[in-house]
Coordinates of C-alpha atoms and ligand atoms in Angstrom, one line a residue:
M23 CA -4.3 5.9 -28.2
Q24 CA -6.6 3.2 -25.5
I25 CA -4.4 3.3 -22.1
K26 CA -5.7 1.7 -19.3
C27 CA -4.4 2.4 -15.9
N28 CA -3.3 -1.4 -15.2
V29 CA -2.5 -3.6 -17.5
L30 CA -1.6 -6.9 -15.9
D31 CA -0.8 -8.8 -18.4
R32 CA 2.6 -6.9 -19.7
Q33 CA 4.3 -7.5 -16.1
F34 CA 3.2 -11.7 -16.6
Q35 CA 4.6 -11.9 -20.1
M36 CA 7.9 -10.4 -19.1
Y37 CA 8.5 -13.7 -17.1
Q38 CA 5.7 -15.7 -18.3
S39 CA 8.0 -19.0 -18.3
E40 CA 9.2 -18.8 -15.4
Y41 CA 5.5 -18.2 -13.7
E42 CA 4.0 -20.9 -15.8
Q43 CA 7.0 -23.6 -14.5
A44 CA 5.9 -22.0 -10.4
A45 CA 2.4 -22.7 -11.3
L46 CA 2.9 -26.3 -13.0
R47 CA 5.5 -27.3 -9.8
V48 CA 2.6 -26.1 -7.5
L49 CA 0.1 -28.0 -9.4
R50 CA 1.8 -31.2 -9.3
S51 CA 3.0 -30.9 -5.6
G52 CA -0.3 -32.4 -4.8
W53 CA 0.4 -29.6 -1.7
Y54 CA -1.8 -26.2 -2.1
V55 CA -2.3 -24.6 1.0
L56 CA 0.7 -23.0 3.7
G57 CA 3.3 -25.6 2.6
R58 CA 7.1 -25.5 0.8
E59 CA 6.3 -22.4 -1.2
V60 CA 4.8 -20.2 1.5
E61 CA 7.7 -21.1 3.9
Q62 CA 10.6 -19.8 0.9
F63 CA 8.4 -17.3 0.3
E64 CA 8.4 -16.3 3.8
Q65 CA 12.1 -16.9 4.0
E66 CA 12.8 -15.0 0.8
F67 CA 10.3 -11.6 2.1
A68 CA 11.7 -11.5 5.4
A69 CA 15.5 -11.4 3.5
F70 CA 14.1 -8.8 1.2
A71 CA 12.6 -6.6 3.7
G72 CA 15.1 -6.8 6.1
R73 CA 13.5 -8.7 8.9
R74 CA 13.8 -12.0 10.5
Y75 CA 10.1 -13.2 10.0
C76 CA 7.5 -13.0 7.4
V77 CA 3.8 -14.4 7.7
G78 CA 2.6 -14.8 4.7
L79 CA -1.4 -14.2 4.9
N80 CA -4.6 -13.9 2.6
S81 CA -4.9 -10.1 2.4
G82 CA -3.4 -7.1 2.9
L83 CA -6.0 -6.3 5.2
D84 CA -6.4 -9.1 7.2
A85 CA -2.5 -8.2 7.8
L86 CA -3.6 -5.0 9.3
I87 CA -6.4 -6.2 11.3
M88 CA -4.1 -9.3 12.4
S89 CA -1.2 -6.6 13.5
V90 CA -3.5 -4.8 15.7
R91 CA -5.7 -7.6 17.3
A92 CA -1.9 -9.4 18.5
L93 CA -1.1 -6.6 19.7
E94 CA -4.3 -6.6 21.6
I95 CA -5.5 -3.0 20.9
G96 CA -9.6 -3.4 21.3
K97 CA -12.6 -1.4 22.5
G98 CA -12.1 1.9 23.9
D99 CA -8.3 1.7 22.5
E100 CA -7.6 4.4 20.2
V101 CA -5.1 4.2 16.9
I102 CA -3.5 7.4 15.2
V103 CA -4.0 7.4 11.3
Q104 CA -3.4 9.6 8.1
A105 CA -6.7 11.4 7.3
N106 CA -6.2 10.5 3.2
T107 CA -5.5 7.1 3.7
Y108 CA -7.3 3.9 2.1
I109 CA -10.2 2.5 3.9
A110 CA -8.0 -0.8 4.5
T111 CA -6.1 1.4 6.9
V112 CA -8.9 2.1 9.1
L113 CA -10.6 -0.8 8.9
G114 CA -7.6 -2.4 10.0
I115 CA -8.8 -0.4 13.7
T116 CA -12.7 -0.5 13.4
E117 CA -12.7 -4.3 13.0
N118 CA -10.8 -4.4 16.1
D119 CA -13.6 -2.0 17.6
A120 CA -10.8 0.5 18.3
V121 CA -11.3 4.0 17.4
P122 CA -9.5 5.5 14.0
V123 CA -7.6 8.8 15.2
F124 CA -7.0 11.4 12.2
V125 CA -4.4 13.8 11.8
E126 CA -3.9 15.3 8.2
P127 CA -1.7 14.3 5.8
D128 CA 1.8 16.8 4.5
E129 CA 2.3 18.0 1.3
Y130 CA 3.6 14.5 0.7
Y131 CA 0.5 12.6 1.0
N132 CA 1.9 10.8 3.7
M133 CA 1.1 11.4 7.5
N134 CA 2.1 15.0 9.2
A135 CA 4.2 14.0 11.9
D136 CA 3.8 17.2 13.3
K137 CA 0.3 16.7 14.1
I138 CA 0.9 13.5 15.8
E139 CA 1.2 14.6 19.3
Q140 CA -2.0 17.1 19.5
A141 CA -4.1 13.4 19.1
I142 CA -2.4 11.4 21.4
T143 CA -4.9 11.4 24.7
D144 CA -4.3 8.4 27.6
R145 CA -6.4 6.0 25.5
T146 CA -3.8 6.1 22.4
K147 CA -2.4 2.4 21.3
A148 CA -0.4 3.2 18.4
V149 CA -0.1 4.6 15.6
M150 CA -0.8 3.2 11.9
V151 CA 1.4 4.7 9.0
T152 CA 0.8 4.3 5.2
H153 CA 3.7 5.1 2.8
L154 CA 1.0 6.4 0.7
Y155 CA 1.5 5.8 -3.2
G156 CA 4.9 4.3 -2.8
Q157 CA 6.6 7.1 -1.0
A158 CA 8.4 6.3 2.1
S159 CA 6.8 8.3 5.1
N160 CA 9.1 10.9 7.5
M161 CA 9.3 7.6 10.0
A162 CA 12.4 9.2 12.6
P163 CA 9.9 11.9 14.1
I164 CA 7.3 9.4 14.3
V165 CA 9.5 6.3 15.6
E166 CA 10.7 9.4 18.2
I167 CA 7.0 10.1 19.1
A168 CA 6.2 6.9 19.2
R169 CA 8.6 6.0 21.8
K170 CA 8.0 8.7 23.8
Y171 CA 4.7 7.9 24.5
R172 CA 4.9 4.0 24.6
L173 CA 2.7 3.7 21.8
A174 CA 3.2 0.9 19.0
V175 CA 4.1 1.4 15.1
I176 CA 1.8 -0.2 12.8
E177 CA 3.1 0.4 8.5
D178 CA 0.7 0.1 5.8
C179 CA 3.3 -1.1 3.5
A180 CA 0.9 -2.2 0.9
Q181 CA 1.9 0.6 -1.5
S182 CA 5.7 0.4 -0.7
H183 CA 7.1 -2.5 -1.4
G184 CA 11.5 -2.0 -1.2
A185 CA 11.0 2.0 -0.7
C186 CA 13.2 3.1 2.1
F187 CA 13.9 6.1 4.1
D188 CA 17.0 7.3 4.8
G189 CA 18.1 4.0 3.3
K190 CA 16.0 1.8 5.8
M191 CA 13.1 -0.3 4.4
T192 CA 9.7 0.8 5.2
G193 CA 8.0 -2.3 7.0
T194 CA 11.1 -2.3 9.3
F195 CA 10.3 1.1 11.8
G196 CA 7.5 -0.3 13.5
I197 CA 6.8 -3.6 15.4
S198 CA 4.6 -5.0 12.4
G199 CA 5.1 -3.9 8.5
C200 CA 1.9 -4.9 6.9
F201 CA 2.0 -5.5 3.3
S202 CA -0.8 -6.5 0.4
F203 CA 0.2 -8.4 -2.4
Y204 CA -3.1 -7.8 -4.5
P205 CA -2.2 -7.7 -8.4
T206 CA -1.9 -4.4 -8.9
K207 CA 0.7 -3.6 -6.3
N208 CA 4.0 -3.3 -7.2
L209 CA 4.6 -6.9 -5.6
G210 CA 1.6 -8.2 -6.9
A211 CA 0.4 -11.9 -7.2
F212 CA -1.9 -13.3 -9.2
G213 CA -4.9 -13.3 -6.4
D214 CA -5.4 -12.1 -3.3
A215 CA -2.5 -12.6 -0.9
G216 CA -0.9 -10.5 2.1
A217 CA 2.0 -11.0 4.8
V218 CA 3.5 -9.4 8.0
V219 CA 6.8 -8.5 8.7
T220 CA 8.5 -7.9 12.1
D221 CA 11.4 -8.1 14.1
D222 CA 8.9 -10.0 17.2
G223 CA 9.4 -13.6 17.7
E224 CA 6.6 -13.7 19.8
F225 CA 4.3 -11.1 17.6
A226 CA 5.0 -13.2 14.6
E227 CA 4.3 -16.2 16.1
K228 CA 0.8 -14.9 17.2
I229 CA 0.4 -14.0 13.8
R230 CA 1.0 -17.8 12.7
M231 CA -1.2 -18.9 15.3
M232 CA -3.7 -16.7 13.8
R233 CA -4.0 -17.3 10.4
N234 CA -5.1 -20.6 11.0
Y235 CA -7.7 -21.2 13.4
G236 CA -5.4 -19.8 16.6
S237 CA -3.4 -23.1 16.8
R238 CA 0.1 -24.5 15.8
I239 CA -0.6 -27.7 16.1
K240 CA -3.6 -29.0 14.1
Y241 CA -6.8 -28.7 16.5
H242 CA -5.1 -27.6 19.6
N243 CA -7.0 -23.7 19.5
E244 CA -5.1 -21.7 22.1
I245 CA -6.4 -18.4 20.5
E246 CA -9.4 -17.2 18.2
G247 CA -7.9 -17.3 15.1
V248 CA -9.0 -16.7 11.6
N249 CA -8.4 -18.2 8.5
S250 CA -6.0 -15.9 6.2
R251 CA -3.6 -18.8 5.0
L252 CA -1.7 -17.7 1.8
D253 CA -2.1 -20.4 -0.6
E254 CA 1.3 -22.3 -2.4
M255 CA 0.0 -21.2 -5.8
Q256 CA 0.4 -17.5 -4.9
A257 CA 3.4 -18.1 -2.9
A258 CA 5.4 -19.5 -5.8
L259 CA 4.2 -16.7 -8.3
L260 CA 5.1 -14.6 -5.8
R261 CA 8.7 -15.8 -5.8
V262 CA 9.0 -15.5 -9.1
K263 CA 7.8 -11.4 -9.1
L264 CA 10.2 -10.7 -5.5
A265 CA 13.2 -11.8 -7.8
H266 CA 12.7 -9.7 -10.4
L267 CA 11.2 -6.7 -7.7
R268 CA 13.8 -4.2 -8.0
E269 CA 14.3 -4.1 -11.5
L270 CA 10.3 -3.5 -11.6
N271 CA 10.3 -0.6 -9.2
D272 CA 13.4 0.9 -11.4
E273 CA 11.1 0.7 -14.7
R274 CA 8.0 2.6 -12.2
K275 CA 10.8 5.1 -11.1
M276 CA 11.9 5.6 -14.9
L277 CA 8.5 6.1 -15.9
A278 CA 7.7 8.7 -12.8
K279 CA 11.3 10.5 -13.9
R280 CA 9.5 11.1 -17.3
Y281 CA 6.4 12.3 -16.3
D282 CA 8.1 14.9 -13.5
E283 CA 10.4 16.1 -16.7
G284 CA 7.3 15.9 -19.5
I285 CA 4.6 17.5 -18.1
T286 CA 5.1 21.1 -18.2
N287 CA 1.4 22.6 -17.6
P288 CA 1.8 24.9 -14.9
R289 CA -2.1 24.1 -13.9
I290 CA -0.6 20.4 -12.5
M291 CA 1.1 20.2 -9.4
L292 CA 3.3 17.3 -9.8
P293 CA 4.4 14.6 -6.7
K294 CA 7.2 15.7 -4.9
L295 CA 9.8 13.7 -2.8
R296 CA 10.8 14.4 0.5
E297 CA 14.4 14.4 1.0
G298 CA 15.5 11.0 2.1
A299 CA 12.7 9.7 1.2
E300 CA 12.6 6.9 -1.8
S301 CA 9.0 6.2 -3.4
I302 CA 8.8 2.9 -5.8
Y303 CA 5.8 5.0 -7.5
H304 CA 3.1 2.7 -6.9
Q305 CA 0.8 5.5 -8.1
Y306 CA 1.9 8.8 -9.8
V307 CA -0.1 11.2 -8.5
V308 CA -0.8 14.4 -10.0
R309 CA -2.7 17.3 -7.8
C310 CA -5.2 20.2 -9.7
A311 CA -7.9 22.5 -9.6
G312 CA -10.6 21.3 -12.3
R313 CA -9.3 17.7 -11.7
N314 CA -12.8 16.4 -12.9
A315 CA -12.1 18.5 -16.2
L316 CA -8.8 16.9 -16.6
Q317 CA -10.0 13.5 -15.9
E318 CA -13.0 13.6 -18.4
M319 CA -11.1 15.4 -20.8
L320 CA -8.1 12.7 -20.6
E321 CA -10.6 9.9 -20.9
Q322 CA -12.4 11.4 -24.3
R323 CA -8.8 11.3 -25.1
G324 CA -8.5 7.0 -24.5
I325 CA -6.5 7.8 -21.3
Q326 CA -8.1 5.9 -18.2
T327 CA -7.2 7.5 -14.7
Q328 CA -8.1 6.6 -11.3
I329 CA -8.6 8.9 -8.1
H330 CA -6.9 7.7 -4.8
Y331 CA -9.0 8.8 -3.0
P332 CA -12.5 10.3 -3.7
I333 CA -13.8 10.6 -0.4
P334 CA -11.6 10.2 2.5
P335 CA -12.7 8.1 5.0
H336 CA -13.7 10.0 7.7
M337 CA -16.3 11.0 5.0
A338 CA -17.3 7.9 4.1
K339 CA -20.7 6.4 4.9
C340 CA -19.8 3.3 6.5
Y341 CA -18.0 5.7 9.4
V342 CA -20.7 8.1 10.0
H343 CA -21.5 6.5 13.5
L344 CA -17.9 8.1 14.0
G345 CA -19.8 11.9 13.9
H346 CA -17.3 13.6 11.5
K347 CA -18.1 16.8 9.5
K348 CA -16.9 17.8 6.4
G349 CA -14.1 20.6 6.9
E350 CA -12.3 18.6 10.0
Y351 CA -9.9 17.6 7.9
P352 CA -9.3 20.3 4.9
I353 CA -6.1 19.0 3.5
A354 CA -7.4 15.3 3.2
E355 CA -10.6 16.5 1.8
S356 CA -8.7 18.9 -0.6
Y357 CA -6.6 16.5 -1.6
A358 CA -9.6 14.2 -2.3
D359 CA -11.0 16.9 -4.6
Q360 CA -7.7 16.9 -6.7
V361 CA -5.6 14.2 -6.9
L362 CA -5.6 12.2 -10.3
S363 CA -3.2 9.3 -10.1
L364 CA -1.8 8.7 -14.1
P365 CA -1.3 5.7 -15.6
I366 CA 1.7 3.7 -14.7
Y367 CA 2.4 0.2 -15.0
T368 CA 5.0 -2.1 -15.8
G369 CA 5.2 -2.7 -19.5
M370 CA 4.1 1.0 -20.1
T371 CA 5.5 1.9 -23.6
L372 CA 7.5 4.8 -23.9
A373 CA 5.2 5.8 -26.9
E374 CA 1.7 5.5 -24.4
Q375 CA 4.0 7.7 -22.1
D376 CA 4.6 10.4 -24.0
Y377 CA 0.7 10.0 -25.5
V378 CA -0.7 10.9 -22.0
I379 CA 2.1 13.3 -21.4
E380 CA 1.5 15.3 -24.6
Q381 CA -2.7 15.2 -23.8
I382 CA -1.7 16.5 -20.1
N383 CA 0.2 19.4 -21.7
S384 CA -2.6 20.8 -24.1
W385 CA -5.0 20.6 -21.2
D386 CA -6.1 24.6 -21.2
A387 CA -8.3 24.2 -17.2
D388 CA -9.9 27.9 -18.4
E389 CA -11.6 26.6 -22.0
N390 CA -12.2 23.3 -20.2
G391 CA -13.3 24.4 -16.6
Ligands
PLP413 C1 -4.5 -2.5 -1.1 C2 -4.2 -1.7 0.3 C3 -4.9 -2.5 1.1 C4 -5.5 -3.7 1.5 O1 -4.9 -4.7 0.5 P1 -5.4 -6.1 -0.1 O2 -4.8 -6.9 -0.2 O3 -6.1 -5.5 -0.8 O4 -6.7 -6.2 1.5 C5 -3.8 -1.7 1.9 N1 -3.5 -0.3 2.6 C6 -3.4 0.4 1.4 C7 -2.9 1.8 1.9 C8 -3.4 -0.6 0.2 O5 -3.5 0.1 -0.9

C-alpha cells in the first residue's frame, strides 16, 4: 500500500460540484481581486472565528508580517516566540527588523507559559504564540503575563482553524489572529491565501489599507503598503470549504483517536492533549528515539511521513547572524530530532490508517537501530 502525507484531491472530490460552481461563478463575474466573494468570505470567517473583523490576505506569512508592522513593532524591538515553531512565525518578526526571543515549548509542543517572564526585557513588545499541530495553546497565563507587561499578543493560527481553549476560539485571545489557507491546512485554499482576524477596528483598517498599497481610496496612499490581496477565486473556494470545516475537523479528530488507540508500540510517544485544550490535528505528531530509522522503515513500506520541523529556527542557516548556539534550547532541539508526523488527511480511509498503525506497531526499535 502507498500512503502519502497529504492527499489533496480527496477533499476536492468530496465537495466537487460545490467547488466547480463557485469557480464558475467567479470566472463569469468579470471581477477577480478584492470583490464580493472576498467580502463575503471575510464576514463568514469572522463569524466562524468569533471576531468582529477579518481581512483577507495573500498568505499566512503576510498575516504575521503585517500584524507586527501594524503594531509598529520594528528595529530594536523584541518579540517572544516559541523555539519549535515553523520558520514563518519567526519571519513575521524578522521581516520587520525586530528580534525574535525564543522560549522553550511545553510537553504539548506549544509555548511554555512558565518560561515567558524570564525572556521579557524592556524592549519586549509582543508575544507571538503558535497553536502548533492544531492544539490550542495554554492561553490564560500567556494573556495574563501580556497584560501585566503591556505586551501585544499575536496568535499564529495557521494550524488551528477552529481549535478552542476552554471553549474560546484560537485567534480571539490576542489583538491579531493570523491564519494561513495554504492548501494543506485544515482550511486550505487551492493556492495561497491568508487572513487576519481582530476585534480592533483601527487595527483591521490598518491591515486593510496595508494589503492594498496603503490606500483606502485608490491612488491615495496613506501608509507604505504592500500587495497582499486575497483573490476572488480563492475566497469563493474557501467559502465552500469553510461551510464544511467543522465536519472536516471532526474527521481528523476521529482519525487521531484511532491512532491514539491503535498505536501500542511502547517506543512511540503519542501526542497529549492539555486539559481544556482542543486539537484539530493539523498534524498527528509522535515522538521516539530512533525517529530516523522509523521514518526509513515506514518509507520502505510505502508510508510517507514528515518532520515538523527538522531544524529549529534558532539553528536555521538564515538566522546564523542571531548568534544562537546548539544546546541553547535543548527541548526544542530534542523535539526536532524525535518528532514524526504521521499521515492524516481528509478522506483518509480506515484501511489506509490501519496499515500505518500495523507497520508502526511491528517496528522493533532495537532491531532497526
Ligand atoms: C503554514 C504556516 C505559516 C505560513 O503560512 P503561509 O500561508 O504558507 O504563508 C505560518 N505559521 C505556521 C505555524 C504555519 O504552519
